[in-house]
């Protein structure tokens, strides 16, 4: 049986509408990956992703008027990036599996990898020019507080407009710590970002730190999602890294992006209050309401980021009653929907099990994703080109 990621030569030629010799030519030119078929090394199988990409390109050449709208809606890749690869149901940062990174590397090392390509770049020694402290805005959500602080701090940072790669990475480190400071509403920073968050959010639970660290790493980047694309657009205009992150924050809080985690938070509370998980989920489905936090179109077999986080919760908090409850929700929803949990669900589960403050799932997601936004900014600054797609006019003609 051929897996979803790999297909036979017969299926590949059928999808492409070409002969076997043409398929072999695509392979030799590097357009389609292939490998020996399991159990029959004389046969080869072909990457479904590569075949679908070629098929869509051919179709768009035949219908160019549809190319732009498809490219901007889960369609063809429109920008080159060396940061993130999503392939075979797994996620990689610069060729490194995030499942391994989340367990074995620090936030600093992963930020260094995303920003410079190596784990140990010399970018973390620069001082924080301004750190957010005080509790004057404590009633406001994290994103709002962060959006208020970033332009103020950016205006006082004398190196904000140094757009050379190393300088941007150093600014990224200052911004990452600034956001952690905003999240905990304190200028008392730990030695690491996760230590800052754990010390203020879960001071009695040292075992929370590795789970928080993993959550930040697993959230760091996810290809050209809407917030990362926004960040690249802002960077392409020549704006400084503080503005880049400000743009990313504006996008990530939307209820179709990072804001989903807030709905999952509410869902978990609602299911717990009503008691009967299956009945409550069934009622939501009958009312036509979504069950957020399950099913990701890029991971038909399950979001690997959620898998790692839920596993780590089990390793560090095996006796947690909240974890038992979360597992019941995963099991029941899985049977009803036939879908696995996403990173949005896993972040809400982390907050529930670790007893972190309300709203923390989005804060964790945004702080982690800042690593990716800075990485995309570094790439975009190097291109020195403005991202400026054209619009296909569909209005009244003059």
mmCIF file of C-alpha atoms in Angstrom:
data_model
loop_
_atom_site.group_PDB
_atom_site.id
_atom_site.type_symbol
_atom_site.label_atom_id
_atom_site.label_comp_id
_atom_site.label_asym_id
_atom_site.label_seq_id
_atom_site.Cartn_x
_atom_site.Cartn_y
_atom_site.Cartn_z
ATOM 1 C CA UNK A 1 0.000 0.000 0.000
ATOM 2 C CA UNK A 2 1.392 3.386 -1.023
ATOM 3 C CA UNK A 3 1.351 6.096 1.677
ATOM 4 C CA UNK A 4 -0.305 9.476 1.133
ATOM 5 C CA UNK A 5 3.076 11.130 0.611
ATOM 6 C CA UNK A 6 4.295 8.767 -2.119
ATOM 7 C CA UNK A 7 2.553 7.446 -5.237
ATOM 8 C CA UNK A 8 3.323 4.937 -7.955
ATOM 9 C CA UNK A 9 4.622 5.769 -11.431
ATOM 10 C CA UNK A 10 1.188 4.936 -12.862
ATOM 11 C CA UNK A 11 -0.544 7.424 -10.565
ATOM 12 C CA UNK A 12 2.150 10.080 -11.139
ATOM 13 C CA UNK A 13 1.915 9.908 -14.937
ATOM 14 C CA UNK A 14 -1.903 9.923 -14.732
ATOM 15 C CA UNK A 15 -1.965 13.051 -12.567
ATOM 16 C CA UNK A 16 0.568 14.838 -14.773
ATOM 17 C CA UNK A 17 -0.829 13.588 -18.074
ATOM 18 C CA UNK A 18 2.647 12.649 -19.292
ATOM 19 C CA UNK A 19 4.526 9.540 -20.358
ATOM 20 C CA UNK A 20 6.892 7.590 -18.122
ATOM 21 C CA UNK A 21 9.873 8.950 -20.002
ATOM 22 C CA UNK A 22 8.734 12.506 -19.227
ATOM 23 C CA UNK A 23 8.248 11.574 -15.578
ATOM 24 C CA UNK A 24 11.796 10.170 -15.486
ATOM 25 C CA UNK A 25 13.039 13.427 -17.050
ATOM 26 C CA UNK A 26 11.323 15.416 -14.280
ATOM 27 C CA UNK A 27 13.096 13.235 -11.725
ATOM 28 C CA UNK A 28 16.501 13.667 -13.357
ATOM 29 C CA UNK A 29 16.022 17.452 -13.423
ATOM 30 C CA UNK A 30 15.151 17.504 -9.722
ATOM 31 C CA UNK A 31 11.495 18.484 -10.164
ATOM 32 C CA UNK A 32 10.112 15.273 -8.630
ATOM 33 C CA UNK A 33 11.682 13.302 -5.804
ATOM 34 C CA UNK A 34 11.642 9.509 -5.994
ATOM 35 C CA UNK A 35 12.789 6.575 -3.880
ATOM 36 C CA UNK A 36 12.761 2.759 -4.061
ATOM 37 C CA UNK A 37 9.343 1.285 -3.337
ATOM 38 C CA UNK A 38 9.194 -0.695 -0.054
ATOM 39 C CA UNK A 39 9.406 -4.422 -0.700
ATOM 40 C CA UNK A 40 10.343 -3.996 -4.367
ATOM 41 C CA UNK A 41 13.598 -2.059 -4.868
ATOM 42 C CA UNK A 42 13.327 -2.382 -8.656
ATOM 43 C CA UNK A 43 10.222 -0.176 -8.601
ATOM 44 C CA UNK A 44 10.243 3.450 -7.536
ATOM 45 C CA UNK A 45 7.639 5.682 -5.978
ATOM 46 C CA UNK A 46 7.254 9.432 -6.404
ATOM 47 C CA UNK A 47 6.565 12.418 -4.167
ATOM 48 C CA UNK A 48 2.875 13.286 -4.340
ATOM 49 C CA UNK A 49 3.685 16.849 -3.222
ATOM 50 C CA UNK A 50 6.122 17.380 -6.124
ATOM 51 C CA UNK A 51 3.720 15.832 -8.642
ATOM 52 C CA UNK A 52 0.849 18.040 -7.435
ATOM 53 C CA UNK A 53 3.091 21.101 -7.643
ATOM 54 C CA UNK A 54 3.985 20.350 -11.259
ATOM 55 C CA UNK A 55 0.353 19.622 -12.084
ATOM 56 C CA UNK A 56 -0.809 22.945 -10.660
ATOM 57 C CA UNK A 57 1.926 24.815 -12.521
ATOM 58 C CA UNK A 58 0.813 23.276 -15.795
ATOM 59 C CA UNK A 59 -2.806 24.131 -15.076
ATOM 60 C CA UNK A 60 -1.939 27.715 -14.196
ATOM 61 C CA UNK A 61 0.016 28.097 -17.418
ATOM 62 C CA UNK A 62 -3.172 27.083 -19.238
ATOM 63 C CA UNK A 63 -5.285 29.454 -17.101
ATOM 64 C CA UNK A 64 -3.010 32.322 -16.030
ATOM 65 C CA UNK A 65 -5.937 34.459 -14.876
ATOM 66 C CA UNK A 66 -6.450 32.052 -11.959
ATOM 67 C CA UNK A 67 -2.817 31.858 -10.884
ATOM 68 C CA UNK A 68 -2.701 34.897 -8.590
ATOM 69 C CA UNK A 69 -5.830 34.107 -6.611
ATOM 70 C CA UNK A 70 -4.748 30.506 -6.093
ATOM 71 C CA UNK A 71 -1.231 31.492 -5.093
ATOM 72 C CA UNK A 72 -2.576 33.613 -2.258
ATOM 73 C CA UNK A 73 -5.002 30.972 -0.950
ATOM 74 C CA UNK A 74 -3.209 27.805 0.179
ATOM 75 C CA UNK A 75 -1.845 27.554 -3.341
ATOM 76 C CA UNK A 76 1.476 27.536 -5.104
ATOM 77 C CA UNK A 77 4.572 28.782 -3.258
ATOM 78 C CA UNK A 78 5.097 32.446 -4.100
ATOM 79 C CA UNK A 79 8.320 33.192 -2.193
ATOM 80 C CA UNK A 80 11.519 31.289 -1.608
ATOM 81 C CA UNK A 81 12.525 30.645 2.008
ATOM 82 C CA UNK A 82 15.198 28.489 3.578
ATOM 83 C CA UNK A 83 13.641 28.441 7.049
ATOM 84 C CA UNK A 84 10.793 25.938 7.256
ATOM 85 C CA UNK A 85 9.903 22.743 5.418
ATOM 86 C CA UNK A 86 6.580 20.906 5.876
ATOM 87 C CA UNK A 87 6.883 17.464 4.321
ATOM 88 C CA UNK A 88 5.585 13.975 4.968
ATOM 89 C CA UNK A 89 3.554 15.094 7.962
ATOM 90 C CA UNK A 90 6.626 16.529 9.701
ATOM 91 C CA UNK A 91 7.994 20.007 10.314
ATOM 92 C CA UNK A 92 11.633 21.043 9.906
ATOM 93 C CA UNK A 93 13.578 24.227 10.664
ATOM 94 C CA UNK A 94 16.558 24.491 8.296
ATOM 95 C CA UNK A 95 16.563 20.705 7.879
ATOM 96 C CA UNK A 96 16.203 19.864 11.598
ATOM 97 C CA UNK A 97 13.093 18.009 12.792
ATOM 98 C CA UNK A 98 11.240 20.245 15.275
ATOM 99 C CA UNK A 99 10.276 17.205 17.332
ATOM 100 C CA UNK A 100 13.963 16.737 18.138
ATOM 101 C CA UNK A 101 14.636 20.448 18.544
ATOM 102 C CA UNK A 102 11.798 20.809 21.054
ATOM 103 C CA UNK A 103 13.330 18.135 23.286
ATOM 104 C CA UNK A 104 17.041 18.795 22.906
ATOM 105 C CA UNK A 105 17.656 22.469 22.128
ATOM 106 C CA UNK A 106 17.156 25.769 23.933
ATOM 107 C CA UNK A 107 15.062 28.657 22.666
ATOM 108 C CA UNK A 108 18.309 30.557 22.081
ATOM 109 C CA UNK A 109 19.753 27.751 19.968
ATOM 110 C CA UNK A 110 16.614 27.464 17.850
ATOM 111 C CA UNK A 111 16.439 31.234 17.410
ATOM 112 C CA UNK A 112 20.098 31.171 16.358
ATOM 113 C CA UNK A 113 19.364 28.357 13.896
ATOM 114 C CA UNK A 114 16.386 30.163 12.338
ATOM 115 C CA UNK A 115 18.149 33.519 12.183
ATOM 116 C CA UNK A 116 21.695 32.494 11.180
ATOM 117 C CA UNK A 117 21.646 28.835 10.154
ATOM 118 C CA UNK A 118 23.793 27.669 13.091
ATOM 119 C CA UNK A 119 22.987 26.862 16.713
ATOM 120 C CA UNK A 120 25.661 28.948 18.409
ATOM 121 C CA UNK A 121 25.797 32.333 16.710
ATOM 122 C CA UNK A 122 27.249 35.187 18.742
ATOM 123 C CA UNK A 123 24.079 37.300 18.892
ATOM 124 C CA UNK A 124 22.821 37.071 22.474
ATOM 125 C CA UNK A 125 25.185 39.358 24.332
ATOM 126 C CA UNK A 126 23.585 42.680 23.425
ATOM 127 C CA UNK A 127 21.744 44.506 26.223
ATOM 128 C CA UNK A 128 18.029 45.160 26.312
ATOM 129 C CA UNK A 129 17.791 48.892 25.774
ATOM 130 C CA UNK A 130 14.348 49.091 27.357
ATOM 131 C CA UNK A 131 12.425 46.405 29.213
ATOM 132 C CA UNK A 132 8.702 46.553 29.868
ATOM 133 C CA UNK A 133 7.874 46.762 33.533
ATOM 134 C CA UNK A 134 5.042 47.859 35.745
ATOM 135 C CA UNK A 135 1.391 46.892 35.783
ATOM 136 C CA UNK A 136 -0.316 50.010 34.478
ATOM 137 C CA UNK A 137 -1.888 48.107 31.586
ATOM 138 C CA UNK A 138 -2.558 44.826 33.362
ATOM 139 C CA UNK A 139 -6.220 44.714 32.303
ATOM 140 C CA UNK A 140 -5.300 44.674 28.607
ATOM 141 C CA UNK A 141 -4.628 41.499 26.593
ATOM 142 C CA UNK A 142 -1.022 40.529 25.885
ATOM 143 C CA UNK A 143 -1.161 41.414 22.184
ATOM 144 C CA UNK A 144 -2.484 44.905 22.938
ATOM 145 C CA UNK A 145 0.230 45.543 25.535
ATOM 146 C CA UNK A 146 2.920 44.252 23.188
ATOM 147 C CA UNK A 147 1.658 46.430 20.346
ATOM 148 C CA UNK A 148 1.828 49.453 22.653
ATOM 149 C CA UNK A 149 5.380 48.713 23.840
ATOM 150 C CA UNK A 150 7.095 47.746 20.586
ATOM 151 C CA UNK A 151 7.065 51.150 18.840
ATOM 152 C CA UNK A 152 8.143 52.898 22.042
ATOM 153 C CA UNK A 153 11.068 50.565 22.581
ATOM 154 C CA UNK A 154 11.931 50.571 18.882
ATOM 155 C CA UNK A 155 12.091 54.357 18.869
ATOM 156 C CA UNK A 156 14.608 54.251 21.742
ATOM 157 C CA UNK A 157 16.747 51.488 20.237
ATOM 158 C CA UNK A 158 19.648 53.188 18.417
ATOM 159 C CA UNK A 159 20.299 50.011 16.417
ATOM 160 C CA UNK A 160 16.713 49.443 15.276
ATOM 161 C CA UNK A 161 17.430 50.388 11.666
ATOM 162 C CA UNK A 162 20.664 48.451 11.328
ATOM 163 C CA UNK A 163 19.310 45.878 8.877
ATOM 164 C CA UNK A 164 22.432 43.777 8.451
ATOM 165 C CA UNK A 165 21.753 40.102 9.259
ATOM 166 C CA UNK A 166 23.660 39.905 12.543
ATOM 167 C CA UNK A 167 22.248 43.210 13.762
ATOM 168 C CA UNK A 168 18.699 42.096 12.966
ATOM 169 C CA UNK A 169 19.284 38.826 14.840
ATOM 170 C CA UNK A 170 20.547 40.799 17.838
ATOM 171 C CA UNK A 171 17.483 43.048 17.658
ATOM 172 C CA UNK A 172 15.356 39.930 17.443
ATOM 173 C CA UNK A 173 16.814 38.700 20.721
ATOM 174 C CA UNK A 174 16.036 42.015 22.384
ATOM 175 C CA UNK A 175 12.475 41.882 21.026
ATOM 176 C CA UNK A 176 11.981 38.283 22.185
ATOM 177 C CA UNK A 177 12.965 39.220 25.731
ATOM 178 C CA UNK A 178 10.851 42.366 25.558
ATOM 179 C CA UNK A 179 7.776 40.302 24.684
ATOM 180 C CA UNK A 180 8.484 37.890 27.545
ATOM 181 C CA UNK A 181 8.718 40.911 29.832
ATOM 182 C CA UNK A 182 5.400 42.240 28.515
ATOM 183 C CA UNK A 183 3.768 38.833 28.978
ATOM 184 C CA UNK A 184 4.694 38.605 32.666
ATOM 185 C CA UNK A 185 4.425 42.387 33.236
ATOM 186 C CA UNK A 186 7.768 42.558 34.954
ATOM 187 C CA UNK A 187 11.293 43.786 34.229
ATOM 188 C CA UNK A 188 12.688 40.907 36.292
ATOM 189 C CA UNK A 189 13.967 38.601 33.538
ATOM 190 C CA UNK A 190 15.343 35.096 33.943
ATOM 191 C CA UNK A 191 18.416 33.714 32.206
ATOM 192 C CA UNK A 192 16.220 32.253 29.454
ATOM 193 C CA UNK A 193 12.879 33.205 27.959
ATOM 194 C CA UNK A 194 11.182 30.089 29.320
ATOM 195 C CA UNK A 195 12.613 30.792 32.771
ATOM 196 C CA UNK A 196 11.139 34.287 32.685
ATOM 197 C CA UNK A 197 7.711 32.895 31.800
ATOM 198 C CA UNK A 198 7.862 29.968 34.236
ATOM 199 C CA UNK A 199 9.087 32.055 37.164
ATOM 200 C CA UNK A 200 6.179 34.470 36.883
ATOM 201 C CA UNK A 201 3.451 32.220 35.537
ATOM 202 C CA UNK A 202 4.142 28.962 37.395
ATOM 203 C CA UNK A 203 6.634 29.784 40.202
ATOM 204 C CA UNK A 204 5.945 26.570 42.121
ATOM 205 C CA UNK A 205 6.426 24.282 39.121
ATOM 206 C CA UNK A 206 9.993 24.058 37.811
ATOM 207 C CA UNK A 207 8.852 21.219 35.536
ATOM 208 C CA UNK A 208 6.802 23.772 33.610
ATOM 209 C CA UNK A 209 9.948 25.302 32.081
ATOM 210 C CA UNK A 210 10.803 22.512 29.591
ATOM 211 C CA UNK A 211 7.195 22.343 28.395
ATOM 212 C CA UNK A 212 7.067 26.122 27.938
ATOM 213 C CA UNK A 213 10.398 25.957 26.088
ATOM 214 C CA UNK A 214 9.045 23.260 23.766
ATOM 215 C CA UNK A 215 5.864 25.267 23.145
ATOM 216 C CA UNK A 216 7.909 28.301 22.079
ATOM 217 C CA UNK A 217 10.152 26.233 19.791
ATOM 218 C CA UNK A 218 7.249 24.367 18.185
ATOM 219 C CA UNK A 219 5.498 27.698 17.531
ATOM 220 C CA UNK A 220 8.575 29.391 16.055
ATOM 221 C CA UNK A 221 7.690 29.140 12.366
ATOM 222 C CA UNK A 222 5.280 27.457 9.980
ATOM 223 C CA UNK A 223 6.209 28.525 6.484
ATOM 224 C CA UNK A 224 4.243 31.421 4.908
ATOM 225 C CA UNK A 225 1.291 31.587 7.287
ATOM 226 C CA UNK A 226 -0.612 34.874 7.286
ATOM 227 C CA UNK A 227 1.410 36.488 10.090
ATOM 228 C CA UNK A 228 4.759 35.480 8.592
ATOM 229 C CA UNK A 229 3.701 36.708 5.157
ATOM 230 C CA UNK A 230 2.621 39.983 6.772
ATOM 231 C CA UNK A 231 5.997 40.213 8.514
ATOM 232 C CA UNK A 232 7.802 39.687 5.212
ATOM 233 C CA UNK A 233 5.710 42.374 3.524
ATOM 234 C CA UNK A 234 6.569 44.850 6.278
ATOM 235 C CA UNK A 235 10.261 43.921 6.045
ATOM 236 C CA UNK A 236 10.187 44.281 2.262
ATOM 237 C CA UNK A 237 9.214 47.930 2.735
ATOM 238 C CA UNK A 238 12.440 48.488 4.688
ATOM 239 C CA UNK A 239 10.747 48.835 8.088
ATOM 240 C CA UNK A 240 12.729 47.913 11.180
ATOM 241 C CA UNK A 241 12.385 44.578 13.070
ATOM 242 C CA UNK A 242 10.154 46.140 15.736
ATOM 243 C CA UNK A 243 7.666 47.107 13.028
ATOM 244 C CA UNK A 244 7.988 43.662 11.480
ATOM 245 C CA UNK A 245 6.952 42.025 14.751
ATOM 246 C CA UNK A 246 4.217 44.630 15.216
ATOM 247 C CA UNK A 247 2.765 43.585 11.860
ATOM 248 C CA UNK A 248 3.020 39.924 12.786
ATOM 249 C CA UNK A 249 1.186 40.538 16.051
ATOM 250 C CA UNK A 250 -1.628 42.346 14.238
ATOM 251 C CA UNK A 251 -2.173 39.271 12.078
ATOM 252 C CA UNK A 252 -1.664 36.542 14.660
ATOM 253 C CA UNK A 253 -4.386 37.777 17.020
ATOM 254 C CA UNK A 254 -7.014 37.338 14.294
ATOM 255 C CA UNK A 255 -9.646 34.707 15.035
ATOM 256 C CA UNK A 256 -8.630 32.686 11.962
ATOM 257 C CA UNK A 257 -4.987 32.470 13.057
ATOM 258 C CA UNK A 258 -3.597 32.548 16.596
ATOM 259 C CA UNK A 259 -6.952 33.655 17.943
ATOM 260 C CA UNK A 260 -8.152 30.077 17.479
ATOM 261 C CA UNK A 261 -6.285 29.158 20.662
ATOM 262 C CA UNK A 262 -8.540 31.512 22.643
ATOM 263 C CA UNK A 263 -11.600 29.666 21.358
ATOM 264 C CA UNK A 264 -10.025 26.326 22.270
ATOM 265 C CA UNK A 265 -9.410 27.698 25.759
ATOM 266 C CA UNK A 266 -13.109 28.546 26.029
ATOM 267 C CA UNK A 267 -14.114 25.186 24.557
ATOM 268 C CA UNK A 268 -12.120 23.250 27.162
ATOM 269 C CA UNK A 269 -13.699 25.282 29.960
ATOM 270 C CA UNK A 270 -17.184 24.769 28.526
ATOM 271 C CA UNK A 271 -16.729 21.004 28.115
ATOM 272 C CA UNK A 272 -15.414 20.692 31.675
ATOM 273 C CA UNK A 273 -18.306 22.700 33.102
ATOM 274 C CA UNK A 274 -21.002 20.685 31.312
ATOM 275 C CA UNK A 275 -19.415 17.338 32.146
ATOM 276 C CA UNK A 276 -20.556 15.158 29.233
ATOM 277 C CA UNK A 277 -17.884 15.729 26.580
ATOM 278 C CA UNK A 278 -19.485 13.641 23.843
ATOM 279 C CA UNK A 279 -22.942 15.145 24.330
ATOM 280 C CA UNK A 280 -21.640 18.721 24.425
ATOM 281 C CA UNK A 281 -19.541 18.249 21.291
ATOM 282 C CA UNK A 282 -22.516 16.658 19.544
ATOM 283 C CA UNK A 283 -24.681 19.643 20.454
ATOM 284 C CA UNK A 284 -22.093 22.023 19.013
ATOM 285 C CA UNK A 285 -22.046 20.060 15.765
ATOM 286 C CA UNK A 286 -25.859 20.052 15.556
ATOM 287 C CA UNK A 287 -25.871 23.830 15.962
ATOM 288 C CA UNK A 288 -23.351 24.127 13.164
ATOM 289 C CA UNK A 289 -20.650 25.417 15.509
ATOM 290 C CA UNK A 290 -17.019 24.473 14.806
ATOM 291 C CA UNK A 291 -14.997 22.332 17.180
ATOM 292 C CA UNK A 292 -11.787 24.338 17.122
ATOM 293 C CA UNK A 293 -8.384 22.777 17.666
ATOM 294 C CA UNK A 294 -8.842 19.627 15.571
ATOM 295 C CA UNK A 295 -7.773 18.873 12.004
ATOM 296 C CA UNK A 296 -4.999 20.628 10.041
ATOM 297 C CA UNK A 297 -5.003 20.535 6.255
ATOM 298 C CA UNK A 298 -1.201 20.311 6.112
ATOM 299 C CA UNK A 299 -1.132 17.328 8.489
ATOM 300 C CA UNK A 300 -3.786 14.776 7.484
ATOM 301 C CA UNK A 301 -2.321 12.280 9.963
ATOM 302 C CA UNK A 302 -2.073 14.739 12.826
ATOM 303 C CA UNK A 303 -0.171 17.894 13.732
ATOM 304 C CA UNK A 304 3.300 16.765 14.949
ATOM 305 C CA UNK A 305 3.613 19.881 17.116
ATOM 306 C CA UNK A 306 0.543 18.885 19.112
ATOM 307 C CA UNK A 307 1.799 15.317 19.426
ATOM 308 C CA UNK A 308 5.090 16.437 20.970
ATOM 309 C CA UNK A 309 3.501 18.890 23.416
ATOM 310 C CA UNK A 310 0.919 16.387 24.653
ATOM 311 C CA UNK A 311 3.633 13.746 25.039
ATOM 312 C CA UNK A 312 5.808 16.122 27.057
ATOM 313 C CA UNK A 313 2.888 17.039 29.303
ATOM 314 C CA UNK A 314 2.513 13.341 30.027
ATOM 315 C CA UNK A 315 6.223 12.961 30.761
ATOM 316 C CA UNK A 316 6.461 15.955 33.108
ATOM 317 C CA UNK A 317 2.977 15.886 34.660
ATOM 318 C CA UNK A 318 1.858 12.237 34.531
ATOM 319 C CA UNK A 319 -0.486 12.544 37.544
ATOM 320 C CA UNK A 320 -2.279 15.680 36.403
ATOM 321 C CA UNK A 321 -6.070 15.419 36.526
ATOM 322 C CA UNK A 322 -6.255 18.205 33.951
ATOM 323 C CA UNK A 323 -4.115 16.130 31.612
ATOM 324 C CA UNK A 324 -6.499 13.200 32.063
ATOM 325 C CA UNK A 325 -9.354 15.523 31.124
ATOM 326 C CA UNK A 326 -7.468 16.842 28.070
ATOM 327 C CA UNK A 327 -6.858 13.267 26.914
ATOM 328 C CA UNK A 328 -10.564 12.499 27.273
ATOM 329 C CA UNK A 329 -11.366 15.459 25.032
ATOM 330 C CA UNK A 330 -8.790 14.319 22.451
ATOM 331 C CA UNK A 331 -10.184 10.778 22.456
ATOM 332 C CA UNK A 332 -13.843 11.799 22.267
ATOM 333 C CA UNK A 333 -13.340 14.480 19.625
ATOM 334 C CA UNK A 334 -11.150 12.131 17.624
ATOM 335 C CA UNK A 335 -13.903 9.511 17.498
ATOM 336 C CA UNK A 336 -16.577 12.054 16.590
ATOM 337 C CA UNK A 337 -14.631 14.118 14.071
ATOM 338 C CA UNK A 338 -11.991 11.700 12.856
ATOM 339 C CA UNK A 339 -9.430 14.478 13.390
ATOM 340 C CA UNK A 340 -6.320 14.855 15.547
ATOM 341 C CA UNK A 341 -5.539 17.892 17.744
ATOM 342 C CA UNK A 342 -3.633 20.871 16.362
ATOM 343 C CA UNK A 343 -1.024 23.164 17.903
ATOM 344 C CA UNK A 344 -3.884 25.478 18.976
ATOM 345 C CA UNK A 345 -5.405 22.710 21.092
ATOM 346 C CA UNK A 346 -2.030 21.675 22.477
ATOM 347 C CA UNK A 347 -1.170 25.218 23.585
ATOM 348 C CA UNK A 348 -4.510 25.498 25.383
ATOM 349 C CA UNK A 349 -3.810 22.108 26.988
ATOM 350 C CA UNK A 350 -0.380 23.301 28.153
ATOM 351 C CA UNK A 351 -1.930 26.336 29.809
ATOM 352 C CA UNK A 352 -4.609 24.226 31.470
ATOM 353 C CA UNK A 353 -2.261 21.534 32.797
ATOM 354 C CA UNK A 354 0.407 23.995 33.966
ATOM 355 C CA UNK A 355 -2.245 26.357 35.374
ATOM 356 C CA UNK A 356 -0.880 29.349 33.472
ATOM 357 C CA UNK A 357 -2.824 32.645 33.291
ATOM 358 C CA UNK A 358 -5.845 32.963 31.003
ATOM 359 C CA UNK A 359 -4.836 34.115 27.534
ATOM 360 C CA UNK A 360 -1.429 32.446 27.749
ATOM 361 C CA UNK A 361 -1.917 30.168 24.699
ATOM 362 C CA UNK A 362 -1.859 33.145 22.357
ATOM 363 C CA UNK A 363 1.027 34.743 24.269
ATOM 364 C CA UNK A 364 3.108 31.557 23.953
ATOM 365 C CA UNK A 365 2.231 31.284 20.263
ATOM 366 C CA UNK A 366 3.113 34.922 19.524
ATOM 367 C CA UNK A 367 6.379 34.944 21.480
ATOM 368 C CA UNK A 368 7.480 31.723 19.813
ATOM 369 C CA UNK A 369 6.407 32.876 16.345
ATOM 370 C CA UNK A 370 8.470 36.047 16.788
ATOM 371 C CA UNK A 371 11.506 33.849 16.114
ATOM 372 C CA UNK A 372 10.090 33.027 12.699
ATOM 373 C CA UNK A 373 9.087 36.607 11.926
ATOM 374 C CA UNK A 374 12.632 37.813 12.566
ATOM 375 C CA UNK A 375 13.989 34.956 10.443
ATOM 376 C CA UNK A 376 11.714 35.933 7.543
ATOM 377 C CA UNK A 377 12.716 39.576 7.979
ATOM 378 C CA UNK A 378 16.405 38.661 7.678
ATOM 379 C CA UNK A 379 15.689 36.766 4.458
ATOM 380 C CA UNK A 380 13.559 39.574 3.056
ATOM 381 C CA UNK A 381 16.048 42.338 3.854
ATOM 382 C CA UNK A 382 18.624 40.381 1.834
ATOM 383 C CA UNK A 383 16.340 40.397 -1.246
ATOM 384 C CA UNK A 384 16.082 44.200 -1.276
ATOM 385 C CA UNK A 385 12.802 43.938 -3.183
ATOM 386 C CA UNK A 386 9.333 45.138 -2.237
ATOM 387 C CA UNK A 387 6.604 42.479 -2.135
ATOM 388 C CA UNK A 388 4.036 44.055 -4.394
ATOM 389 C CA UNK A 389 1.566 41.669 -6.084
ATOM 390 C CA UNK A 390 -0.786 43.032 -8.733
ATOM 391 C CA UNK A 391 -4.560 42.958 -8.365
ATOM 392 C CA UNK A 392 -6.835 41.595 -11.121
ATOM 393 C CA UNK A 393 -9.453 44.320 -11.549
ATOM 394 C CA UNK A 394 -13.017 43.019 -11.182
ATOM 395 C CA UNK A 395 -14.906 46.306 -10.800
ATOM 396 C CA UNK A 396 -16.840 48.634 -13.067
ATOM 397 C CA UNK A 397 -14.896 49.629 -16.142
ATOM 398 C CA UNK A 398 -14.412 53.372 -16.806
#
